[in-house]
PDB file of C-alpha atoms in Angstrom:
ATOM      1  CA  MET A   1      -6.189 -11.744   1.488  1.00 50.00           C
ATOM      2  CA  ASP A   2      -7.266  -9.995   4.553  1.00 56.00           C
ATOM      3  CA  LEU A   3      -7.100  -6.235   4.789  1.00 57.00           C
ATOM      4  CA  THR A   4      -4.853  -6.409   8.035  1.00 58.00           C
ATOM      5  CA  ASP A   5      -2.377  -8.127   6.100  1.00 62.00           C
ATOM      6  CA  TYR A   6      -1.190  -4.766   4.882  1.00 62.00           C
ATOM      7  CA  THR A   7      -1.217  -3.363   8.530  1.00 64.00           C
ATOM      8  CA  ASP A   8       0.034  -5.988  10.883  1.00 66.00           C
ATOM      9  CA  GLY A   9      -3.505  -6.545  12.352  1.00 70.00           C
ATOM     10  CA  PHE A  10      -4.211  -2.885  13.730  1.00 79.00           C
ATOM     11  CA  ARG A  11      -6.554  -0.255  12.677  1.00 86.00           C
ATOM     12  CA  PRO A  12      -4.720   3.080  12.221  1.00 94.00           C
ATOM     13  CA  GLU A  13      -5.459   6.069  13.977  1.00 96.00           C
ATOM     14  CA  LEU A  14      -3.987   8.075  11.128  1.00 98.00           C
ATOM     15  CA  VAL A  15      -3.415   7.560   7.266  1.00 98.00           C
ATOM     16  CA  VAL A  16      -1.441   9.761   5.267  1.00 98.00           C
ATOM     17  CA  ILE A  17      -1.867   9.689   1.645  1.00 98.00           C
ATOM     18  CA  PRO A  18      -0.183  11.771  -1.087  1.00 97.00           C
ATOM     19  CA  CYS A  19      -1.506  14.786  -3.219  1.00 96.00           C
ATOM     20  CA  GLY A  20      -1.589  14.362  -7.077  1.00 95.00           C
ATOM     21  CA  ALA A  21      -0.205  16.236 -10.032  1.00 94.00           C
ATOM     22  CA  ARG A  22      -3.741  16.278 -11.547  1.00 96.00           C
ATOM     23  CA  LYS A  23      -5.935  18.898  -9.915  1.00 98.00           C
ATOM     24  CA  LEU A  24      -9.105  20.564 -10.409  1.00 98.00           C
ATOM     25  CA  ASP A  25      -8.660  23.889 -12.094  1.00 97.00           C
ATOM     26  CA  ARG A  26     -10.636  25.936  -9.484  1.00 98.00           C
ATOM     27  CA  ARG A  27     -10.441  26.412  -5.737  1.00 98.00           C
ATOM     28  CA  ALA A  28     -12.166  23.302  -3.751  1.00 98.00           C
ATOM     29  CA  PRO A  29     -11.955  21.301  -0.884  1.00 98.00           C
ATOM     30  CA  ALA A  30      -8.671  19.043  -0.627  1.00 98.00           C
ATOM     31  CA  ALA A  31     -11.182  15.932  -0.808  1.00 97.00           C
ATOM     32  CA  ASP A  32     -11.991  17.071  -4.096  1.00 98.00           C
ATOM     33  CA  MET A  33      -8.958  18.828  -5.405  1.00 98.00           C
ATOM     34  CA  TYR A  34      -6.809  15.703  -6.403  1.00 98.00           C
ATOM     35  CA  ILE A  35      -8.563  13.945  -9.402  1.00 97.00           C
ATOM     36  CA  GLY A  36      -5.718  11.674 -10.407  1.00 96.00           C
ATOM     37  CA  SER A  37      -6.229   7.910 -10.680  1.00 96.00           C
ATOM     38  CA  TYR A  38      -3.071   7.248  -8.421  1.00 97.00           C
ATOM     39  CA  HIS A  39      -4.433   9.832  -5.772  1.00 97.00           C
ATOM     40  CA  ARG A  40      -7.881   8.143  -5.969  1.00 97.00           C
ATOM     41  CA  ALA A  41      -6.326   4.792  -5.601  1.00 97.00           C
ATOM     42  CA  CYS A  42      -4.684   5.813  -2.433  1.00 97.00           C
ATOM     43  CA  ARG A  43      -7.697   7.322  -0.939  1.00 97.00           C
ATOM     44  CA  ARG A  44      -9.860   4.313  -1.378  1.00 96.00           C
ATOM     45  CA  ALA A  45      -7.265   2.163   0.278  1.00 96.00           C
ATOM     46  CA  ALA A  46      -6.783   4.567   3.131  1.00 96.00           C
ATOM     47  CA  GLU A  47     -10.776   4.839   3.547  1.00 95.00           C
ATOM     48  CA  ALA A  48     -10.707   0.932   3.497  1.00 93.00           C
ATOM     49  CA  LEU A  49      -8.388   0.953   6.423  1.00 92.00           C
ATOM     50  CA  ARG A  50     -11.080   2.937   8.611  1.00 93.00           C
ATOM     51  CA  PRO A  51      -8.626   5.547  10.099  1.00 95.00           C
ATOM     52  CA  ASP A  52      -9.677   7.743  12.791  1.00 95.00           C
ATOM     53  CA  ARG A  53      -8.005  10.473  10.815  1.00 97.00           C
ATOM     54  CA  LEU A  54      -7.174  10.864   7.120  1.00 98.00           C
ATOM     55  CA  VAL A  55      -4.856  13.610   5.705  1.00 98.00           C
ATOM     56  CA  ILE A  56      -3.442  14.582   2.262  1.00 98.00           C
ATOM     57  CA  LEU A  57       0.337  15.522   2.253  1.00 98.00           C
ATOM     58  CA  SER A  58       0.302  18.223  -0.242  1.00 98.00           C
ATOM     59  CA  ALA A  59       4.077  19.047  -1.738  1.00 96.00           C
ATOM     60  CA  PHE A  60       2.977  22.915  -1.286  1.00 97.00           C
ATOM     61  CA  HIS A  61       0.612  23.001   1.364  1.00 97.00           C
ATOM     62  CA  GLY A  62       1.687  20.127   3.817  1.00 97.00           C
ATOM     63  CA  LEU A  63      -0.694  18.394   5.859  1.00 98.00           C
ATOM     64  CA  LEU A  64      -4.264  18.974   4.568  1.00 98.00           C
ATOM     65  CA  ASP A  65      -7.545  17.872   6.182  1.00 97.00           C
ATOM     66  CA  LEU A  66     -10.163  16.865   3.725  1.00 97.00           C
ATOM     67  CA  SER A  67     -12.016  19.801   4.212  1.00 97.00           C
ATOM     68  CA  ASP A  68      -9.401  22.324   3.765  1.00 98.00           C
ATOM     69  CA  GLU A  69     -10.210  24.697   0.753  1.00 98.00           C
ATOM     70  CA  ILE A  70      -7.370  25.117  -1.547  1.00 98.00           C
ATOM     71  CA  ASP A  71      -6.470  26.545  -4.834  1.00 98.00           C
ATOM     72  CA  PRO A  72      -4.786  24.628  -7.690  1.00 97.00           C
ATOM     73  CA  TYR A  73      -0.946  24.669  -7.661  1.00 97.00           C
ATOM     74  CA  ASP A  74       2.022  23.530  -9.564  1.00 95.00           C
ATOM     75  CA  ILE A  75       4.798  22.924  -6.948  1.00 95.00           C
ATOM     76  CA  PRO A  76       6.237  19.122  -6.946  1.00 92.00           C
ATOM     77  CA  HIS A  77       8.252  17.679  -4.189  1.00 87.00           C
ATOM     78  CA  GLY A  78      11.978  19.041  -4.547  1.00 87.00           C
ATOM     79  CA  HIS A  79      10.809  22.518  -5.748  1.00 93.00           C
ATOM     80  CA  PRO A  80      12.209  25.552  -3.577  1.00 94.00           C
ATOM     81  CA  ASP A  81       8.567  26.254  -2.699  1.00 95.00           C
ATOM     82  CA  ALA A  82       7.847  22.732  -1.659  1.00 96.00           C
ATOM     83  CA  VAL A  83       6.951  21.862   1.949  1.00 96.00           C
ATOM     84  CA  THR A  84       9.697  20.912   4.420  1.00 96.00           C
ATOM     85  CA  ALA A  85       9.846  18.467   7.502  1.00 96.00           C
ATOM     86  CA  PRO A  86       9.990  21.485   9.967  1.00 97.00           C
ATOM     87  CA  LYS A  87       7.039  22.925   8.463  1.00 96.00           C
ATOM     88  CA  LEU A  88       5.130  19.354   8.612  1.00 97.00           C
ATOM     89  CA  ARG A  89       6.232  19.043  12.199  1.00 97.00           C
ATOM     90  CA  GLU A  90       4.631  22.550  12.971  1.00 97.00           C
ATOM     91  CA  GLN A  91       1.337  21.581  11.252  1.00 97.00           C
ATOM     92  CA  ALA A  92       1.120  18.227  12.615  1.00 97.00           C
ATOM     93  CA  GLU A  93       1.377  19.480  16.264  1.00 97.00           C
ATOM     94  CA  ARG A  94      -1.097  22.382  15.316  1.00 96.00           C
ATOM     95  CA  LEU A  95      -3.528  19.557  13.739  1.00 96.00           C
ATOM     96  CA  GLY A  96      -3.138  17.322  16.746  1.00 96.00           C
ATOM     97  CA  VAL A  97      -1.830  14.275  14.607  1.00 97.00           C
ATOM     98  CA  SER A  98       2.006  14.288  15.655  1.00 96.00           C
ATOM     99  CA  ALA A  99       1.409  11.824  18.320  1.00 96.00           C
ATOM    100  CA  LEU A 100      -1.097   9.470  16.760  1.00 96.00           C
ATOM    101  CA  ASP A 101      -0.125   5.786  16.484  1.00 95.00           C
ATOM    102  CA  PRO A 102      -0.302   3.581  14.521  1.00 96.00           C
ATOM    103  CA  VAL A 103       0.141   5.514  11.458  1.00 97.00           C
ATOM    104  CA  VAL A 104       0.011   4.455   7.583  1.00 97.00           C
ATOM    105  CA  ILE A 105       1.607   6.200   5.139  1.00 98.00           C
ATOM    106  CA  LEU A 106       0.768   5.584   1.371  1.00 97.00           C
ATOM    107  CA  GLY A 107       2.323   7.069  -1.607  1.00 96.00           C
ATOM    108  CA  GLY A 108       5.687   7.124  -3.679  1.00 93.00           C
ATOM    109  CA  ALA A 109       9.155   7.318  -1.950  1.00 92.00           C
ATOM    110  CA  ARG A 110       9.256  11.224  -1.875  1.00 91.00           C
ATOM    111  CA  HIS A 111       5.927  11.559   0.127  1.00 93.00           C
ATOM    112  CA  VAL A 112       6.957   8.347   2.236  1.00 96.00           C
ATOM    113  CA  SER A 113      10.352   9.846   3.182  1.00 95.00           C
ATOM    114  CA  LEU A 114       8.699  13.177   3.909  1.00 96.00           C
ATOM    115  CA  ALA A 115       6.134  11.686   6.236  1.00 97.00           C
ATOM    116  CA  LYS A 116       8.596   9.308   7.740  1.00 97.00           C
ATOM    117  CA  ALA A 117      10.418  12.527   9.173  1.00 96.00           C
ATOM    118  CA  LEU A 118       7.500  13.026  11.360  1.00 96.00           C
ATOM    119  CA  TRP A 119       6.149   9.460  11.884  1.00 97.00           C
ATOM    120  CA  PRO A 120       9.426   7.356  11.645  1.00 97.00           C
ATOM    121  CA  HIS A 121       7.245   4.338  13.207  1.00 95.00           C
ATOM    122  CA  GLY A 122       4.685   5.046  10.387  1.00 96.00           C
ATOM    123  CA  HIS A 123       3.900   1.658   8.418  1.00 96.00           C
ATOM    124  CA  THR A 124       4.317   1.737   4.717  1.00 96.00           C
ATOM    125  CA  PRO A 125       2.449  -0.882   3.006  1.00 95.00           C
ATOM    126  CA  LEU A 126       3.589   0.021  -0.653  1.00 96.00           C
ATOM    127  CA  THR A 127       7.193  -0.628   0.455  1.00 94.00           C
ATOM    128  CA  GLY A 128       8.804  -3.206  -1.955  1.00 93.00           C
ATOM    129  CA  THR A 129       6.583  -2.364  -4.821  1.00 94.00           C
ATOM    130  CA  ARG A 130       8.255  -1.806  -8.180  1.00 92.00           C
ATOM    131  CA  GLY A 131       6.819   1.146  -9.821  1.00 92.00           C
ATOM    132  CA  MET A 132       3.558   2.724 -10.052  1.00 93.00           C
ATOM    133  CA  GLY A 133       1.823  -0.384 -11.453  1.00 95.00           C
ATOM    134  CA  GLU A 134       2.423  -2.529  -8.637  1.00 96.00           C
ATOM    135  CA  GLN A 135       1.512   0.135  -6.226  1.00 97.00           C
ATOM    136  CA  VAL A 136      -2.044   0.740  -7.640  1.00 97.00           C
ATOM    137  CA  ALA A 137      -2.520  -3.098  -7.689  1.00 96.00           C
ATOM    138  CA  ARG A 138      -1.494  -3.346  -3.929  1.00 96.00           C
ATOM    139  CA  LEU A 139      -4.015  -0.199  -3.347  1.00 96.00           C
ATOM    140  CA  THR A 140      -6.585  -1.988  -5.248  1.00 95.00           C
ATOM    141  CA  ALA A 141      -6.175  -5.200  -3.173  1.00 94.00           C
ATOM    142  CA  MET A 142      -6.318  -2.977   0.142  1.00 93.00           C
ATOM    143  CA  ALA A 143      -9.460  -1.665  -0.895  1.00 92.00           C
ATOM    144  CA  ARG A 144     -10.949  -4.886  -2.154  1.00 91.00           C
ATOM    145  CA  ALA A 145      -9.966  -6.581   1.226  1.00 86.00           C
ATOM    146  CA  ALA A 146     -12.241  -4.113   3.028  1.00 72.00           C
ATOM    147  CA  ALA A 147     -15.178  -5.637   1.305  1.00 62.00           C
ATOM    148  CA  THR A 148     -14.705  -8.702   3.331  1.00 70.00           C
ATOM    149  CA  GLN A 149     -13.962  -7.344   6.736  1.00 64.00           C
ATOM    150  CA  PRO A 150     -16.710  -7.068   9.358  1.00 60.00           C
ATOM    151  CA  PRO A 151     -17.380  -3.145  10.384  1.00 54.00           C
ATOM    152  CA  ALA A 152     -14.998  -2.022  13.081  1.00 52.00           C
ATOM    153  CA  THR A 153     -16.379  -2.120  16.482  1.00 48.00           C
ATOM    154  CA  ALA A 154     -15.295  -0.312  19.779  1.00 43.00           C
ATOM    155  CA  GLU A 155     -13.227  -3.239  20.677  1.00 48.00           C
ATOM    156  CA  THR A 156     -11.273  -3.123  17.525  1.00 48.00           C
ATOM    157  CA  ARG A 157     -10.929   0.589  16.929  1.00 44.00           C
ATOM    158  CA  GLY A 158     -10.763   2.295  20.196  1.00 44.00           C
ATOM    159  CA  PRO A 159     -12.609   5.764  20.453  1.00 41.00           C
ATOM    160  CA  ARG A 160     -13.372   7.568  17.105  1.00 39.00           C
ATOM    161  CA  SER A 161     -11.814  10.883  16.768  1.00 39.00           C
ATOM    162  CA  ALA A 162     -14.303  13.858  15.960  1.00 36.00           C
ATOM    163  CA  ALA A 163     -12.704  14.317  12.652  1.00 39.00           C
ATOM    164  CA  ALA A 164     -15.195  13.939   9.797  1.00 37.00           C
ATOM    165  CA  VAL A 165     -13.854  12.192   6.914  1.00 39.00           C
ATOM    166  CA  ARG A 166     -15.730  12.637   3.558  1.00 42.00           C
ATOM    167  CA  ARG A 167     -15.852   9.329   1.646  1.00 42.00           C
ATOM    168  CA  LEU A 168     -14.525   8.981  -1.844  1.00 46.00           C
ATOM    169  CA  ASP A 169     -17.342   8.546  -4.367  1.00 41.00           C
ATOM    170  CA  ASP A 170     -16.322   5.513  -7.003  1.00 38.00           C
TER     171      ASP A 170
END
């Protein structure tokens, strides 16, 4: 299977991945804070897509760049203190990601629903899976497919954004 089978043949400008319930017990960059296997699977698949920009959708903080320093928290989606779509719109404007297209949104239904409030055109390659096991299998397939893809070129990617992306160690 080809990696672009999951993205209709394009390279995304933005990939949005979910936070995770398992976190470090100390302040850390968002890239390091989330330690659960589901978040890590989403992160590997996101990086395999080679986006111009990758952000984490935190239930508490909203949109996070990988370098954003945060404290651990225990606020799930649906909690009164959880992030809302209007706050996300404000953050997306401030971060300069609101008009990016194409966008890929990875994660479960709550994360996808919230992200789709900002990017209704966003591609959701996990749609149609039946539970976390199928989602992790699809995420793994996406990451593995990247190993068979040639490196992106200027012709296939377009200009690269200045945002640095810290790669997830295996």
